Amino acid sequence: MSLHLLGTSLVAPMASGEGEGFHAPTPEEFYWPIFGSGDWTFTRPMAVFGLSVILISWALIALTKKAAIVPGKGQWLVEQAYDFVRNGLARDIIGSKEFLRFVPLLFSLFVVILVNNLFGIIPPIQYPTMSRIAFPIALTLVVYVVYHIAGMRKKGVGHYLTGMIPKGLPKPIYVLMIPLEYAQFFLIRPLTLALRLFGNMFAGHMLLLLFVMGGEYMLLHGGIGLKITSIGSFAMALIFTAFEALIQFLQAYIFTLLAATYISDAISEEH
Amino acid sequence: MSGSDEEPLTPLQRKDSGHPGNQNPPMWDALSYVLAGPLTFGIPAYLLDRWLGTSWIVLPGVLIGMAVSLYAVWVRYGRG
């Protein structure tokens, strides 16, 4: 609701200044109520997220139900994704002693974020769920609770807290390093983890919206010169859609990578 | 999987045992260190300014924060 108002207040001065001209996309474009009102509105990202969960569950169950030693195409795909997270991320970063119990979490995070990101460019859906800040915050909270609890259970609270500070530095520097390291572990890491995913998805979707809406405006409302240049705008939209696909994969990877790193940091013995 | 009482290791697990974790955080995490310094020292400095009614503390606060950030990045990533 408040974001909705923020969006209108942002667009109001621009609209009055330009009169009947082109309206650039605003954060308002991301607010899509379906039914309900106020704090209990059911919105499009909720529907998309629900759809992603149903789709992922169905795909994972259906494709691995008849697991064969020589895998079919679907099973091969699932195995590749699982292998990528299990061996490429979890085992390499956390280490083979303790990584197995974190693999389900990391694999779920990776698949949920990847599918929701890719929804940003898949035609009938075209909405990256993670461009609404609440979704990255929720995922980050899960990671935050897991790595702190894993660290405290492994080392005990006191040892866990002292283990965060790097050892062997000159004494006076600890006056500055101790507040920095605690801020880093308890505030900045979750903050950047959520904001990085949110910002990338938000900005990418905004960019695509701008190219498509700009192209449409030039094509429908412009003179002959603008109609021709609108081709460029649509071409840019296509190019950036491909570019977005890359970023969407990369961000799912980075989120999972950092989650694994934080867990590894929390449970590793020395620094 | 079954067939024995004490669940023997699979070949993969046996091969795995002894694979160490990666001790150095990846470069993607350096960003949070770079942000951590100015925020940790800049925000208290700003609040101190508000409290005392001055306006000069926030600048050294942010600068010291930046310096500590760079030092922390060096400690984590640069020492090998």
Coordinates of C-alpha atoms in Angstrom, one line a residue:
Chain A
M1 CA 0.0 0.0 0.0
S2 CA 2.7 2.5 1.0
L3 CA 4.8 1.5 -1.9
H4 CA 1.9 2.0 -4.2
L5 CA 1.5 5.6 -2.9
L6 CA 5.3 6.1 -3.2
G7 CA 5.0 5.1 -6.8
T8 CA 2.2 7.6 -7.6
S9 CA 4.0 10.4 -5.8
L10 CA 7.1 9.6 -7.9
V11 CA 5.3 9.6 -11.2
A12 CA 3.1 12.7 -10.5
P13 CA 5.6 15.5 -11.0
M14 CA 7.0 13.8 -14.1
A15 CA 3.6 13.3 -15.7
S16 CA 2.6 16.9 -15.0
G17 CA 5.8 18.2 -16.5
E18 CA 5.6 16.2 -19.7
G19 CA 1.8 16.6 -20.2
E20 CA 0.7 13.9 -22.7
G21 CA 4.3 12.6 -23.3
F22 CA 5.9 9.3 -22.6
H23 CA 5.6 8.0 -19.1
A24 CA 8.8 6.3 -18.0
P25 CA 8.2 3.1 -16.0
T26 CA 8.1 3.6 -12.2
P27 CA 8.2 1.3 -9.2
E28 CA 4.4 1.4 -9.4
E29 CA 4.7 -1.0 -12.4
F30 CA 5.7 -3.7 -9.9
Y31 CA 2.5 -3.5 -7.8
W32 CA -0.1 -5.9 -9.2
P33 CA -3.0 -6.5 -6.8
I34 CA -5.2 -9.5 -7.8
F35 CA -7.7 -9.5 -5.0
G36 CA -8.1 -8.2 -1.5
S37 CA -7.0 -4.8 -0.2
G38 CA -4.7 -3.1 2.2
D39 CA -2.2 -5.3 4.0
W40 CA -4.0 -8.5 2.9
T41 CA -3.9 -7.9 -0.8
F42 CA -3.0 -11.0 -2.8
T43 CA -0.6 -9.8 -5.5
R44 CA 0.9 -11.1 -8.7
P45 CA 4.3 -12.0 -7.2
M46 CA 2.6 -14.2 -4.6
A47 CA 0.8 -16.0 -7.4
V48 CA 4.0 -16.4 -9.4
F49 CA 5.9 -17.7 -6.3
G50 CA 3.1 -20.2 -5.6
L51 CA 3.2 -21.3 -9.2
S52 CA 7.0 -21.7 -9.0
V53 CA 6.7 -23.9 -5.9
I54 CA 4.0 -26.1 -7.5
L55 CA 6.0 -26.3 -10.8
I56 CA 9.3 -27.2 -9.0
S57 CA 7.7 -29.8 -6.8
W58 CA 5.9 -31.4 -9.7
A59 CA 9.0 -31.3 -11.9
L60 CA 11.4 -32.7 -9.3
I61 CA 9.0 -35.6 -8.4
A62 CA 7.9 -36.4 -11.9
L63 CA 11.4 -36.3 -13.4
T64 CA 13.1 -38.5 -10.7
K65 CA 10.2 -40.9 -9.9
K66 CA 11.5 -43.5 -12.4
A67 CA 15.2 -42.9 -11.6
A68 CA 17.2 -45.1 -13.9
I69 CA 20.9 -45.9 -14.0
V70 CA 21.0 -44.5 -17.5
P71 CA 19.0 -41.3 -17.0
G72 CA 16.5 -39.9 -19.5
K73 CA 16.6 -36.3 -20.5
G74 CA 14.6 -35.0 -17.6
Q75 CA 16.4 -37.0 -15.0
W76 CA 19.7 -35.9 -16.5
L77 CA 18.7 -32.2 -16.1
V78 CA 17.7 -32.6 -12.5
E79 CA 20.9 -34.6 -11.8
Q80 CA 23.0 -31.9 -13.4
A81 CA 21.4 -29.2 -11.2
Y82 CA 21.7 -31.3 -8.1
D83 CA 25.3 -32.2 -8.8
F84 CA 26.1 -28.6 -9.5
V85 CA 24.8 -27.5 -6.1
R86 CA 26.0 -30.6 -4.1
N87 CA 29.5 -30.9 -5.4
G88 CA 30.2 -27.6 -7.1
L89 CA 29.0 -25.4 -4.3
A90 CA 28.3 -27.2 -1.0
R91 CA 31.1 -29.7 -0.9
D92 CA 33.8 -27.4 -2.3
I93 CA 32.9 -24.6 0.1
I94 CA 31.7 -26.3 3.3
G95 CA 34.0 -29.3 3.0
S96 CA 33.1 -32.9 2.7
K97 CA 32.8 -33.5 6.5
E98 CA 29.6 -31.6 7.1
F99 CA 28.2 -30.4 3.8
L100 CA 25.5 -33.1 3.3
R101 CA 23.1 -31.8 5.9
F102 CA 23.1 -28.3 4.2
V103 CA 22.6 -29.6 0.7
P104 CA 18.8 -29.8 0.8
L105 CA 18.6 -26.1 1.9
L106 CA 21.1 -24.9 -0.7
F107 CA 19.5 -26.9 -3.5
S108 CA 16.1 -25.6 -2.6
L109 CA 17.4 -22.0 -2.4
F110 CA 19.1 -22.4 -5.8
V111 CA 16.2 -23.9 -7.6
V112 CA 13.6 -21.5 -6.1
I113 CA 15.6 -18.4 -6.9
L114 CA 16.6 -19.6 -10.4
V115 CA 13.0 -20.5 -11.4
N116 CA 11.6 -17.3 -9.9
N117 CA 14.3 -15.2 -11.7
L118 CA 13.7 -16.9 -15.0
F119 CA 10.0 -16.2 -14.7
G120 CA 11.1 -12.6 -15.3
I121 CA 11.6 -13.3 -19.0
I122 CA 9.3 -16.3 -19.6
P123 CA 6.5 -14.8 -21.7
P124 CA 3.2 -15.5 -20.1
I125 CA 4.5 -14.8 -16.6
Q126 CA 7.2 -12.1 -17.1
Y127 CA 7.5 -11.1 -13.5
P128 CA 10.7 -11.6 -11.5
T129 CA 9.4 -12.4 -8.0
M130 CA 12.6 -11.3 -6.4
S131 CA 12.1 -7.7 -7.6
R132 CA 9.8 -7.4 -4.6
I133 CA 12.0 -6.9 -1.6
A134 CA 10.0 -9.1 0.8
F135 CA 11.0 -12.3 -1.1
P136 CA 14.8 -11.9 -0.9
I137 CA 14.4 -10.8 2.8
A138 CA 12.4 -13.9 3.6
L139 CA 15.1 -16.2 1.9
T140 CA 17.9 -14.2 3.6
L141 CA 16.2 -14.7 7.0
V142 CA 16.3 -18.4 6.5
V143 CA 20.0 -18.4 5.7
Y144 CA 20.7 -16.0 8.5
V145 CA 19.1 -18.2 11.2
V146 CA 20.7 -21.3 9.7
Y147 CA 24.3 -20.1 9.7
H148 CA 24.1 -18.6 13.1
I149 CA 22.5 -21.6 14.7
A150 CA 24.8 -24.0 12.9
G151 CA 27.8 -22.0 14.2
M152 CA 26.5 -21.7 17.8
R153 CA 25.6 -25.4 18.0
K154 CA 29.0 -26.5 16.7
K155 CA 31.2 -24.2 18.7
G156 CA 29.1 -22.9 21.6
V157 CA 28.0 -19.3 21.7
G158 CA 31.1 -17.8 23.3
H159 CA 33.6 -19.6 21.1
Y160 CA 31.4 -18.8 18.0
L161 CA 31.5 -15.1 18.8
T162 CA 35.2 -14.9 19.4
G163 CA 35.9 -17.0 16.4
M164 CA 34.6 -14.3 14.1
I165 CA 37.5 -12.0 14.8
P166 CA 40.7 -12.8 12.8
K167 CA 43.7 -13.6 14.9
G168 CA 47.3 -12.4 14.8
L169 CA 46.7 -8.8 14.1
P170 CA 48.5 -5.9 15.9
K171 CA 46.7 -5.2 19.2
P172 CA 45.5 -1.5 18.6
I173 CA 43.8 -2.5 15.4
Y174 CA 41.3 -4.7 17.3
V175 CA 39.6 -1.6 18.6
L176 CA 38.5 -0.9 15.1
M177 CA 38.3 -4.4 13.8
I178 CA 36.0 -5.9 16.4
P179 CA 33.0 -3.6 15.8
L180 CA 33.5 -4.0 12.0
E181 CA 33.5 -7.8 12.1
Y182 CA 30.4 -8.0 14.3
A183 CA 28.6 -5.5 12.1
Q184 CA 29.7 -7.5 9.1
F185 CA 28.5 -10.9 10.5
F186 CA 25.2 -9.7 12.0
L187 CA 24.0 -6.8 9.8
I188 CA 25.9 -6.2 6.6
R189 CA 26.1 -9.7 5.3
P190 CA 22.3 -10.3 5.4
L191 CA 21.7 -6.8 4.2
T192 CA 23.9 -7.2 1.1
L193 CA 22.7 -10.7 0.5
A194 CA 19.0 -9.6 0.2
L195 CA 19.7 -6.3 -1.5
R196 CA 22.0 -7.8 -4.2
L197 CA 19.3 -10.2 -5.4
F198 CA 16.5 -7.6 -5.1
G199 CA 18.5 -4.9 -6.8
N200 CA 19.6 -7.0 -9.8
M201 CA 16.1 -8.3 -10.4
F202 CA 14.4 -5.0 -9.9
A203 CA 16.8 -3.0 -12.1
G204 CA 16.9 -5.7 -14.8
H205 CA 13.1 -5.8 -15.1
M206 CA 12.9 -2.0 -15.0
L207 CA 15.4 -1.8 -18.0
L208 CA 13.3 -4.3 -20.0
L209 CA 10.1 -2.4 -19.2
L210 CA 11.8 0.9 -20.3
F211 CA 12.9 -0.5 -23.7
V212 CA 9.6 -2.2 -24.4
M213 CA 7.3 0.7 -23.3
G214 CA 9.6 3.2 -25.0
G215 CA 9.5 1.2 -28.2
E216 CA 5.8 0.9 -28.0
Y217 CA 5.3 4.6 -27.4
M218 CA 7.5 5.5 -30.4
L219 CA 5.8 3.0 -32.6
L220 CA 2.2 4.0 -31.8
H221 CA 2.5 7.7 -31.0
G222 CA 5.6 9.0 -32.9
G223 CA 6.2 10.3 -36.4
I224 CA 7.8 8.3 -39.1
G225 CA 11.3 8.9 -37.8
L226 CA 10.4 7.7 -34.3
K227 CA 8.6 4.6 -35.8
I228 CA 11.8 3.6 -37.4
T229 CA 13.9 4.2 -34.3
S230 CA 11.5 2.1 -32.3
I231 CA 13.0 -0.9 -34.0
G232 CA 16.2 -0.1 -32.1
S233 CA 14.4 0.0 -28.8
F234 CA 12.8 -3.4 -29.4
A235 CA 16.1 -4.8 -30.5
M236 CA 17.6 -3.6 -27.3
A237 CA 14.8 -5.2 -25.3
L238 CA 15.6 -8.5 -27.0
I239 CA 19.4 -8.2 -26.4
F240 CA 18.8 -7.3 -22.8
T241 CA 16.4 -10.2 -22.4
A242 CA 19.3 -12.5 -23.3
F243 CA 21.5 -10.6 -21.0
E244 CA 18.9 -10.8 -18.2
A245 CA 18.8 -14.6 -18.5
L246 CA 22.6 -14.6 -17.8
I247 CA 22.2 -12.3 -14.8
Q248 CA 19.2 -14.3 -13.4
F249 CA 21.3 -17.5 -13.5
L250 CA 24.3 -15.7 -12.0
Q251 CA 22.3 -14.2 -9.1
A252 CA 20.7 -17.5 -8.2
Y253 CA 24.3 -18.9 -8.2
I254 CA 25.7 -16.1 -6.1
F255 CA 23.0 -16.2 -3.5
T256 CA 23.6 -19.9 -3.0
L257 CA 27.3 -19.5 -3.1
L258 CA 27.2 -16.8 -0.4
A259 CA 24.8 -18.8 1.7
A260 CA 27.2 -21.8 1.5
T261 CA 30.1 -19.5 2.4
Y262 CA 28.4 -18.0 5.4
I263 CA 27.6 -21.5 6.7
S264 CA 31.2 -22.6 6.0
D265 CA 32.5 -19.5 7.9
A266 CA 30.2 -20.2 10.8
I267 CA 31.2 -23.8 11.3
S268 CA 34.9 -23.8 10.2
E269 CA 37.4 -24.2 12.9
E270 CA 39.9 -21.5 12.3
H271 CA 40.2 -18.2 10.5
Chain B
M1 CA 21.6 -48.8 0.5
S2 CA 20.5 -51.4 3.0
G3 CA 21.8 -54.9 3.7
S4 CA 24.2 -54.1 6.6
D5 CA 23.8 -53.0 10.2
E6 CA 26.2 -50.2 10.3
E7 CA 25.5 -48.5 7.0
P8 CA 28.8 -48.7 5.1
L9 CA 30.1 -45.6 3.3
T10 CA 29.2 -45.4 -0.4
P11 CA 32.3 -45.2 -2.7
L12 CA 31.5 -41.5 -3.2
Q13 CA 31.5 -40.8 0.5
R14 CA 34.8 -42.6 0.9
K15 CA 36.3 -40.6 -1.8
D16 CA 34.9 -37.4 -0.2
S17 CA 36.2 -37.9 3.3
G18 CA 39.1 -35.4 3.7
H19 CA 37.9 -32.8 1.2
P20 CA 38.5 -29.6 3.1
G21 CA 36.2 -26.6 3.0
N22 CA 37.2 -23.4 1.3
Q23 CA 38.6 -21.2 4.0
N24 CA 38.6 -17.9 2.0
P25 CA 35.3 -16.2 1.3
P26 CA 34.7 -15.6 -2.4
M27 CA 35.3 -12.2 -3.9
W28 CA 31.5 -11.5 -4.0
D29 CA 31.6 -11.1 -0.3
A30 CA 34.2 -8.3 -0.4
L31 CA 31.4 -5.9 -1.3
S32 CA 29.9 -6.4 2.1
Y33 CA 33.2 -5.6 3.8
V34 CA 33.6 -2.4 1.7
L35 CA 30.1 -1.4 2.9
A36 CA 30.6 -2.5 6.5
G37 CA 33.3 0.1 7.4
P38 CA 31.6 3.3 6.4
L39 CA 28.3 2.1 7.9
T40 CA 29.7 0.8 11.2
F41 CA 31.7 4.0 11.9
G42 CA 29.7 6.5 9.8
I43 CA 26.3 6.0 11.4
P44 CA 27.5 6.3 15.0
A45 CA 29.5 9.4 14.0
Y46 CA 26.4 10.9 12.4
L47 CA 24.4 10.2 15.5
L48 CA 27.1 11.7 17.6
D49 CA 26.9 14.8 15.4
R50 CA 23.2 15.0 15.9
W51 CA 23.5 14.6 19.6
L52 CA 26.3 17.2 20.0
G53 CA 24.9 19.6 17.4
T54 CA 28.2 19.5 15.5
S55 CA 28.8 18.6 11.9
W56 CA 32.4 17.6 11.6
I57 CA 32.5 14.1 13.2
V58 CA 30.7 12.2 10.4
L59 CA 33.5 12.9 7.9
P60 CA 36.3 11.3 9.9
G61 CA 33.9 8.6 10.9
V62 CA 33.2 7.6 7.3
L63 CA 36.9 7.9 6.3
I64 CA 38.1 5.8 9.2
G65 CA 35.4 3.3 8.3
M66 CA 36.7 3.2 4.7
A67 CA 40.2 2.6 5.9
V68 CA 39.2 -0.2 8.3
S69 CA 37.2 -1.7 5.4
L70 CA 40.2 -1.8 3.1
Y71 CA 42.3 -3.2 5.9
A72 CA 39.7 -5.9 6.6
V73 CA 39.6 -6.9 2.9
W74 CA 43.3 -7.2 2.9
V75 CA 43.3 -9.3 6.1
R76 CA 40.7 -11.7 4.6
Y77 CA 41.8 -11.8 1.0
G78 CA 45.2 -10.3 0.6
R79 CA 47.3 -12.4 3.1
G80 CA 46.9 -15.6 1.2

